[in-house]
Amino acid sequence: MSRDGPFSASDGGVGPTSAPSAPDARPDGPVAVRADVVQPIFAYWQQVMAKPKAKLDAKRRSAIAARLKDGYTPAELQRAIDGCRASAWHQGRNDRGRAFDDIALICRDAAHVEQFLALAADQRAEQAALDAFLNPDPDPLEGEFHVVRSRP
């Protein structure tokens, strides 16, 4: 599964009759959530958090569906999952030594989704800075180059 997940621009993931024009486009208001949209988001969380045996129970399904009804797109919820994964504290490097990475927590409310989206944006910015440092412009030198050989 790609980082963008199984959602296409034409699908949009939510909406009773019309699909948004882009994967991150927000609908005009609360919409009905198709049951088949929750499962791929949960599967993405299972993959990212390495929890293949986790079950999609009523609490988890309800939390994901509620955020979709709030207008978050599937792609935004996937980025929030990525943000939780990027947080050392939420992955267990905290005073309790315990991970706080359940999908029910990530999708608990809008504040949690926004917190994890911000963490994902921070992580992407850090990765972009690192990539720029490690892979500078491949053509920085201009002009003629001559091979100089030493005499024996």
mmCIF file with all atom_site columns, C-alpha atoms in Angstrom:
data_model
loop_
_atom_site.group_PDB
_atom_site.id
_atom_site.type_symbol
_atom_site.label_atom_id
_atom_site.label_alt_id
_atom_site.label_comp_id
_atom_site.label_asym_id
_atom_site.label_entity_id
_atom_site.label_seq_id
_atom_site.pdbx_PDB_ins_code
_atom_site.Cartn_x
_atom_site.Cartn_y
_atom_site.Cartn_z
_atom_site.occupancy
_atom_site.B_iso_or_equiv
_atom_site.pdbx_formal_charge
_atom_site.auth_seq_id
_atom_site.auth_comp_id
_atom_site.auth_asym_id
_atom_site.auth_atom_id
_atom_site.pdbx_PDB_model_num
ATOM 1   C CA . MET A 1 1   ? 0.000   0.000  0.000   1.00 0.00 ? 1   MET A CA 1
ATOM 2   C CA . SER A 1 2   ? 1.414   3.420  -0.887  1.00 0.00 ? 2   SER A CA 1
ATOM 3   C CA . ARG A 1 3   ? 1.753   6.339  1.509   1.00 0.00 ? 3   ARG A CA 1
ATOM 4   C CA . ASP A 1 4   ? -1.289  7.842  -0.219  1.00 0.00 ? 4   ASP A CA 1
ATOM 5   C CA . GLY A 1 5   ? -3.215  4.677  0.477   1.00 0.00 ? 5   GLY A CA 1
ATOM 6   C CA . PRO A 1 6   ? -5.972  3.078  -1.543  1.00 0.00 ? 6   PRO A CA 1
ATOM 7   C CA . PHE A 1 7   ? -7.921  6.285  -2.111  1.00 0.00 ? 7   PHE A CA 1
ATOM 8   C CA . SER A 1 8   ? -8.000  7.975  -5.478  1.00 0.00 ? 8   SER A CA 1
ATOM 9   C CA . ALA A 1 9   ? -8.903  11.526 -6.381  1.00 0.00 ? 9   ALA A CA 1
ATOM 10  C CA . SER A 1 10  ? -12.055 10.352 -8.098  1.00 0.00 ? 10  SER A CA 1
ATOM 11  C CA . ASP A 1 11  ? -13.116 8.338  -5.048  1.00 0.00 ? 11  ASP A CA 1
ATOM 12  C CA . GLY A 1 12  ? -12.506 10.947 -2.343  1.00 0.00 ? 12  GLY A CA 1
ATOM 13  C CA . GLY A 1 13  ? -13.613 8.356  0.168   1.00 0.00 ? 13  GLY A CA 1
ATOM 14  C CA . VAL A 1 14  ? -16.731 10.111 1.444   1.00 0.00 ? 14  VAL A CA 1
ATOM 15  C CA . GLY A 1 15  ? -19.919 11.563 0.128   1.00 0.00 ? 15  GLY A CA 1
ATOM 16  C CA . PRO A 1 16  ? -23.388 10.297 -0.555  1.00 0.00 ? 16  PRO A CA 1
ATOM 17  C CA . THR A 1 17  ? -23.656 11.363 -4.194  1.00 0.00 ? 17  THR A CA 1
ATOM 18  C CA . SER A 1 18  ? -20.677 13.326 -5.452  1.00 0.00 ? 18  SER A CA 1
ATOM 19  C CA . ALA A 1 19  ? -16.948 12.784 -5.059  1.00 0.00 ? 19  ALA A CA 1
ATOM 20  C CA . PRO A 1 20  ? -14.597 15.654 -4.270  1.00 0.00 ? 20  PRO A CA 1
ATOM 21  C CA . SER A 1 21  ? -12.323 16.738 -7.100  1.00 0.00 ? 21  SER A CA 1
ATOM 22  C CA . ALA A 1 22  ? -9.110  16.077 -5.150  1.00 0.00 ? 22  ALA A CA 1
ATOM 23  C CA . PRO A 1 23  ? -8.160  13.580 -2.446  1.00 0.00 ? 23  PRO A CA 1
ATOM 24  C CA . ASP A 1 24  ? -7.861  16.307 0.194   1.00 0.00 ? 24  ASP A CA 1
ATOM 25  C CA . ALA A 1 25  ? -10.934 18.294 -0.888  1.00 0.00 ? 25  ALA A CA 1
ATOM 26  C CA . ARG A 1 26  ? -13.377 18.792 1.938   1.00 0.00 ? 26  ARG A CA 1
ATOM 27  C CA . PRO A 1 27  ? -17.093 18.277 1.420   1.00 0.00 ? 27  PRO A CA 1
ATOM 28  C CA . ASP A 1 28  ? -19.398 21.171 2.207   1.00 0.00 ? 28  ASP A CA 1
ATOM 29  C CA . GLY A 1 29  ? -20.593 19.616 5.436   1.00 0.00 ? 29  GLY A CA 1
ATOM 30  C CA . PRO A 1 30  ? -21.227 16.383 7.300   1.00 0.00 ? 30  PRO A CA 1
ATOM 31  C CA . VAL A 1 31  ? -21.848 13.486 4.963   1.00 0.00 ? 31  VAL A CA 1
ATOM 32  C CA . ALA A 1 32  ? -22.840 9.880  5.186   1.00 0.00 ? 32  ALA A CA 1
ATOM 33  C CA . VAL A 1 33  ? -19.832 7.588  5.448   1.00 0.00 ? 33  VAL A CA 1
ATOM 34  C CA . ARG A 1 34  ? -19.782 4.525  3.251   1.00 0.00 ? 34  ARG A CA 1
ATOM 35  C CA . ALA A 1 35  ? -18.940 1.436  5.267   1.00 0.00 ? 35  ALA A CA 1
ATOM 36  C CA . ASP A 1 36  ? -16.225 0.429  2.798   1.00 0.00 ? 36  ASP A CA 1
ATOM 37  C CA . VAL A 1 37  ? -14.220 3.605  3.535   1.00 0.00 ? 37  VAL A CA 1
ATOM 38  C CA . VAL A 1 38  ? -13.490 2.807  7.184   1.00 0.00 ? 38  VAL A CA 1
ATOM 39  C CA . GLN A 1 39  ? -11.857 -0.581 6.496   1.00 0.00 ? 39  GLN A CA 1
ATOM 40  C CA . PRO A 1 40  ? -9.000  0.724  4.240   1.00 0.00 ? 40  PRO A CA 1
ATOM 41  C CA . ILE A 1 41  ? -8.122  3.419  6.792   1.00 0.00 ? 41  ILE A CA 1
ATOM 42  C CA . PHE A 1 42  ? -8.014  0.780  9.520   1.00 0.00 ? 42  PHE A CA 1
ATOM 43  C CA . ALA A 1 43  ? -5.896  -1.494 7.291   1.00 0.00 ? 43  ALA A CA 1
ATOM 44  C CA . TYR A 1 44  ? -3.484  1.393  6.679   1.00 0.00 ? 44  TYR A CA 1
ATOM 45  C CA . TRP A 1 45  ? -3.176  1.920  10.458  1.00 0.00 ? 45  TRP A CA 1
ATOM 46  C CA . GLN A 1 46  ? -2.530  -1.828 10.940  1.00 0.00 ? 46  GLN A CA 1
ATOM 47  C CA . GLN A 1 47  ? 0.250   -1.694 8.356   1.00 0.00 ? 47  GLN A CA 1
ATOM 48  C CA . VAL A 1 48  ? 1.913   1.513  9.590   1.00 0.00 ? 48  VAL A CA 1
ATOM 49  C CA . MET A 1 49  ? 1.774   0.517  13.262  1.00 0.00 ? 49  MET A CA 1
ATOM 50  C CA . ALA A 1 50  ? 2.694   -3.130 12.535  1.00 0.00 ? 50  ALA A CA 1
ATOM 51  C CA . LYS A 1 51  ? -0.461  -4.480 14.199  1.00 0.00 ? 51  LYS A CA 1
ATOM 52  C CA . PRO A 1 52  ? -1.740  -7.030 11.678  1.00 0.00 ? 52  PRO A CA 1
ATOM 53  C CA . LYS A 1 53  ? -3.839  -8.903 14.252  1.00 0.00 ? 53  LYS A CA 1
ATOM 54  C CA . ALA A 1 54  ? -5.696  -5.837 15.577  1.00 0.00 ? 54  ALA A CA 1
ATOM 55  C CA . LYS A 1 55  ? -9.465  -6.023 15.160  1.00 0.00 ? 55  LYS A CA 1
ATOM 56  C CA . LEU A 1 56  ? -11.773 -3.352 13.814  1.00 0.00 ? 56  LEU A CA 1
ATOM 57  C CA . ASP A 1 57  ? -14.221 -3.237 16.713  1.00 0.00 ? 57  ASP A CA 1
ATOM 58  C CA . ALA A 1 58  ? -17.168 -0.892 17.199  1.00 0.00 ? 58  ALA A CA 1
ATOM 59  C CA . LYS A 1 59  ? -15.126 1.739  19.104  1.00 0.00 ? 59  LYS A CA 1
ATOM 60  C CA . ARG A 1 60  ? -12.460 1.972  16.392  1.00 0.00 ? 60  ARG A CA 1
ATOM 61  C CA . ARG A 1 61  ? -15.014 1.936  13.556  1.00 0.00 ? 61  ARG A CA 1
ATOM 62  C CA . SER A 1 62  ? -17.049 4.644  15.278  1.00 0.00 ? 62  SER A CA 1
ATOM 63  C CA . ALA A 1 63  ? -14.009 6.913  15.820  1.00 0.00 ? 63  ALA A CA 1
ATOM 64  C CA . ILE A 1 64  ? -12.906 6.663  12.181  1.00 0.00 ? 64  ILE A CA 1
ATOM 65  C CA . ALA A 1 65  ? -16.451 7.176  10.866  1.00 0.00 ? 65  ALA A CA 1
ATOM 66  C CA . ALA A 1 66  ? -16.997 10.189 13.141  1.00 0.00 ? 66  ALA A CA 1
ATOM 67  C CA . ARG A 1 67  ? -13.907 11.967 11.793  1.00 0.00 ? 67  ARG A CA 1
ATOM 68  C CA . LEU A 1 68  ? -14.962 11.227 8.214   1.00 0.00 ? 68  LEU A CA 1
ATOM 69  C CA . LYS A 1 69  ? -18.371 12.705 9.012   1.00 0.00 ? 69  LYS A CA 1
ATOM 70  C CA . ASP A 1 70  ? -16.582 15.766 10.429  1.00 0.00 ? 70  ASP A CA 1
ATOM 71  C CA . GLY A 1 71  ? -15.155 16.304 6.950   1.00 0.00 ? 71  GLY A CA 1
ATOM 72  C CA . TYR A 1 72  ? -11.674 14.838 7.239   1.00 0.00 ? 72  TYR A CA 1
ATOM 73  C CA . THR A 1 73  ? -10.655 12.961 4.114   1.00 0.00 ? 73  THR A CA 1
ATOM 74  C CA . PRO A 1 74  ? -9.232  9.441  4.166   1.00 0.00 ? 74  PRO A CA 1
ATOM 75  C CA . ALA A 1 75  ? -5.881  10.887 3.026   1.00 0.00 ? 75  ALA A CA 1
ATOM 76  C CA . GLU A 1 76  ? -5.877  13.298 5.989   1.00 0.00 ? 76  GLU A CA 1
ATOM 77  C CA . LEU A 1 77  ? -6.594  10.468 8.412   1.00 0.00 ? 77  LEU A CA 1
ATOM 78  C CA . GLN A 1 78  ? -3.748  8.492  6.868   1.00 0.00 ? 78  GLN A CA 1
ATOM 79  C CA . ARG A 1 79  ? -1.414  11.464 7.357   1.00 0.00 ? 79  ARG A CA 1
ATOM 80  C CA . ALA A 1 80  ? -2.583  11.674 10.978  1.00 0.00 ? 80  ALA A CA 1
ATOM 81  C CA . ILE A 1 81  ? -1.648  7.998  11.374  1.00 0.00 ? 81  ILE A CA 1
ATOM 82  C CA . ASP A 1 82  ? 1.768   8.824  9.889   1.00 0.00 ? 82  ASP A CA 1
ATOM 83  C CA . GLY A 1 83  ? 2.082   11.704 12.370  1.00 0.00 ? 83  GLY A CA 1
ATOM 84  C CA . CYS A 1 84  ? 1.432   9.383  15.296  1.00 0.00 ? 84  CYS A CA 1
ATOM 85  C CA . ARG A 1 85  ? 4.012   6.961  13.918  1.00 0.00 ? 85  ARG A CA 1
ATOM 86  C CA . ALA A 1 86  ? 6.560   9.804  13.683  1.00 0.00 ? 86  ALA A CA 1
ATOM 87  C CA . SER A 1 87  ? 6.057   10.768 17.337  1.00 0.00 ? 87  SER A CA 1
ATOM 88  C CA . ALA A 1 88  ? 8.642   9.087  19.560  1.00 0.00 ? 88  ALA A CA 1
ATOM 89  C CA . TRP A 1 89  ? 6.469   9.789  22.610  1.00 0.00 ? 89  TRP A CA 1
ATOM 90  C CA . HIS A 1 90  ? 3.410   8.112  21.089  1.00 0.00 ? 90  HIS A CA 1
ATOM 91  C CA . GLN A 1 91  ? 5.541   5.139  20.022  1.00 0.00 ? 91  GLN A CA 1
ATOM 92  C CA . GLY A 1 92  ? 6.543   4.371  23.615  1.00 0.00 ? 92  GLY A CA 1
ATOM 93  C CA . ARG A 1 93  ? 9.586   6.525  24.294  1.00 0.00 ? 93  ARG A CA 1
ATOM 94  C CA . ASN A 1 94  ? 7.871   8.227  27.223  1.00 0.00 ? 94  ASN A CA 1
ATOM 95  C CA . ASP A 1 95  ? 7.910   8.059  31.029  1.00 0.00 ? 95  ASP A CA 1
ATOM 96  C CA . ARG A 1 96  ? 5.531   5.091  31.006  1.00 0.00 ? 96  ARG A CA 1
ATOM 97  C CA . GLY A 1 97  ? 7.371   3.139  28.325  1.00 0.00 ? 97  GLY A CA 1
ATOM 98  C CA . ARG A 1 98  ? 4.006   2.562  26.680  1.00 0.00 ? 98  ARG A CA 1
ATOM 99  C CA . ALA A 1 99  ? 2.832   3.260  23.131  1.00 0.00 ? 99  ALA A CA 1
ATOM 100 C CA . PHE A 1 100 ? -0.197  5.485  22.654  1.00 0.00 ? 100 PHE A CA 1
ATOM 101 C CA . ASP A 1 101 ? -0.912  4.764  18.997  1.00 0.00 ? 101 ASP A CA 1
ATOM 102 C CA . ASP A 1 102 ? -4.364  3.231  18.752  1.00 0.00 ? 102 ASP A CA 1
ATOM 103 C CA . ILE A 1 103 ? -6.546  4.371  15.858  1.00 0.00 ? 103 ILE A CA 1
ATOM 104 C CA . ALA A 1 104 ? -9.289  5.187  18.390  1.00 0.00 ? 104 ALA A CA 1
ATOM 105 C CA . LEU A 1 105 ? -6.896  7.695  20.007  1.00 0.00 ? 105 LEU A CA 1
ATOM 106 C CA . ILE A 1 106 ? -5.768  9.181  16.687  1.00 0.00 ? 106 ILE A CA 1
ATOM 107 C CA . CYS A 1 107 ? -9.402  9.636  15.623  1.00 0.00 ? 107 CYS A CA 1
ATOM 108 C CA . ARG A 1 108 ? -10.798 10.416 19.099  1.00 0.00 ? 108 ARG A CA 1
ATOM 109 C CA . ASP A 1 109 ? -11.730 13.976 18.134  1.00 0.00 ? 109 ASP A CA 1
ATOM 110 C CA . ALA A 1 110 ? -10.759 16.795 15.791  1.00 0.00 ? 110 ALA A CA 1
ATOM 111 C CA . ALA A 1 111 ? -8.087  18.055 18.191  1.00 0.00 ? 111 ALA A CA 1
ATOM 112 C CA . HIS A 1 112 ? -6.286  14.703 18.108  1.00 0.00 ? 112 HIS A CA 1
ATOM 113 C CA . VAL A 1 113 ? -6.464  14.475 14.313  1.00 0.00 ? 113 VAL A CA 1
ATOM 114 C CA . GLU A 1 114 ? -5.088  18.018 14.010  1.00 0.00 ? 114 GLU A CA 1
ATOM 115 C CA . GLN A 1 115 ? -2.303  17.255 16.514  1.00 0.00 ? 115 GLN A CA 1
ATOM 116 C CA . PHE A 1 116 ? -1.186  14.231 14.505  1.00 0.00 ? 116 PHE A CA 1
ATOM 117 C CA . LEU A 1 117 ? -1.512  16.078 11.195  1.00 0.00 ? 117 LEU A CA 1
ATOM 118 C CA . ALA A 1 118 ? 0.848   18.732 12.593  1.00 0.00 ? 118 ALA A CA 1
ATOM 119 C CA . LEU A 1 119 ? 3.314   16.044 13.680  1.00 0.00 ? 119 LEU A CA 1
ATOM 120 C CA . ALA A 1 120 ? 3.181   14.543 10.177  1.00 0.00 ? 120 ALA A CA 1
ATOM 121 C CA . ALA A 1 121 ? 3.835   17.963 8.614   1.00 0.00 ? 121 ALA A CA 1
ATOM 122 C CA . ASP A 1 122 ? 6.804   18.505 10.958  1.00 0.00 ? 122 ASP A CA 1
ATOM 123 C CA . GLN A 1 123 ? 8.193   15.083 10.073  1.00 0.00 ? 123 GLN A CA 1
ATOM 124 C CA . ARG A 1 124 ? 7.805   15.745 6.332   1.00 0.00 ? 124 ARG A CA 1
ATOM 125 C CA . ALA A 1 125 ? 9.570   19.099 6.674   1.00 0.00 ? 125 ALA A CA 1
ATOM 126 C CA . GLU A 1 126 ? 12.435  17.484 8.597   1.00 0.00 ? 126 GLU A CA 1
ATOM 127 C CA . GLN A 1 127 ? 12.697  14.745 5.964   1.00 0.00 ? 127 GLN A CA 1
ATOM 128 C CA . ALA A 1 128 ? 12.730  17.309 3.151   1.00 0.00 ? 128 ALA A CA 1
ATOM 129 C CA . ALA A 1 129 ? 15.533  19.253 4.873   1.00 0.00 ? 129 ALA A CA 1
ATOM 130 C CA . LEU A 1 130 ? 17.521  16.059 5.359   1.00 0.00 ? 130 LEU A CA 1
ATOM 131 C CA . ASP A 1 131 ? 16.982  15.038 1.723   1.00 0.00 ? 131 ASP A CA 1
ATOM 132 C CA . ALA A 1 132 ? 18.125  18.466 0.549   1.00 0.00 ? 132 ALA A CA 1
ATOM 133 C CA . PHE A 1 133 ? 21.251  18.195 2.689   1.00 0.00 ? 133 PHE A CA 1
ATOM 134 C CA . LEU A 1 134 ? 22.095  14.652 1.602   1.00 0.00 ? 134 LEU A CA 1
ATOM 135 C CA . ASN A 1 135 ? 21.206  15.167 -2.056  1.00 0.00 ? 135 ASN A CA 1
ATOM 136 C CA . PRO A 1 136 ? 22.263  18.663 -3.051  1.00 0.00 ? 136 PRO A CA 1
ATOM 137 C CA . ASP A 1 137 ? 21.794  19.947 -6.574  1.00 0.00 ? 137 ASP A CA 1
ATOM 138 C CA . PRO A 1 138 ? 23.284  17.274 -8.865  1.00 0.00 ? 138 PRO A CA 1
ATOM 139 C CA . ASP A 1 139 ? 24.654  19.888 -11.297 1.00 0.00 ? 139 ASP A CA 1
ATOM 140 C CA . PRO A 1 140 ? 26.229  22.559 -9.077  1.00 0.00 ? 140 PRO A CA 1
ATOM 141 C CA . LEU A 1 141 ? 29.457  22.880 -11.067 1.00 0.00 ? 141 LEU A CA 1
ATOM 142 C CA . GLU A 1 142 ? 29.679  24.679 -14.369 1.00 0.00 ? 142 GLU A CA 1
ATOM 143 C CA . GLY A 1 143 ? 32.463  25.161 -16.880 1.00 0.00 ? 143 GLY A CA 1
ATOM 144 C CA . GLU A 1 144 ? 35.162  22.996 -18.364 1.00 0.00 ? 144 GLU A CA 1
ATOM 145 C CA . PHE A 1 145 ? 36.964  20.289 -16.506 1.00 0.00 ? 145 PHE A CA 1
ATOM 146 C CA . HIS A 1 146 ? 40.363  18.862 -17.409 1.00 0.00 ? 146 HIS A CA 1
ATOM 147 C CA . VAL A 1 147 ? 42.006  15.754 -16.118 1.00 0.00 ? 147 VAL A CA 1
ATOM 148 C CA . VAL A 1 148 ? 45.466  16.465 -14.778 1.00 0.00 ? 148 VAL A CA 1
ATOM 149 C CA . ARG A 1 149 ? 47.836  13.539 -14.723 1.00 0.00 ? 149 ARG A CA 1
ATOM 150 C CA . SER A 1 150 ? 50.990  13.521 -12.700 1.00 0.00 ? 150 SER A CA 1
ATOM 151 C CA . ARG A 1 151 ? 54.302  12.729 -14.390 1.00 0.00 ? 151 ARG A CA 1
ATOM 152 C CA . PRO A 1 152 ? 56.070  9.513  -13.416 1.00 0.00 ? 152 PRO A CA 1
#
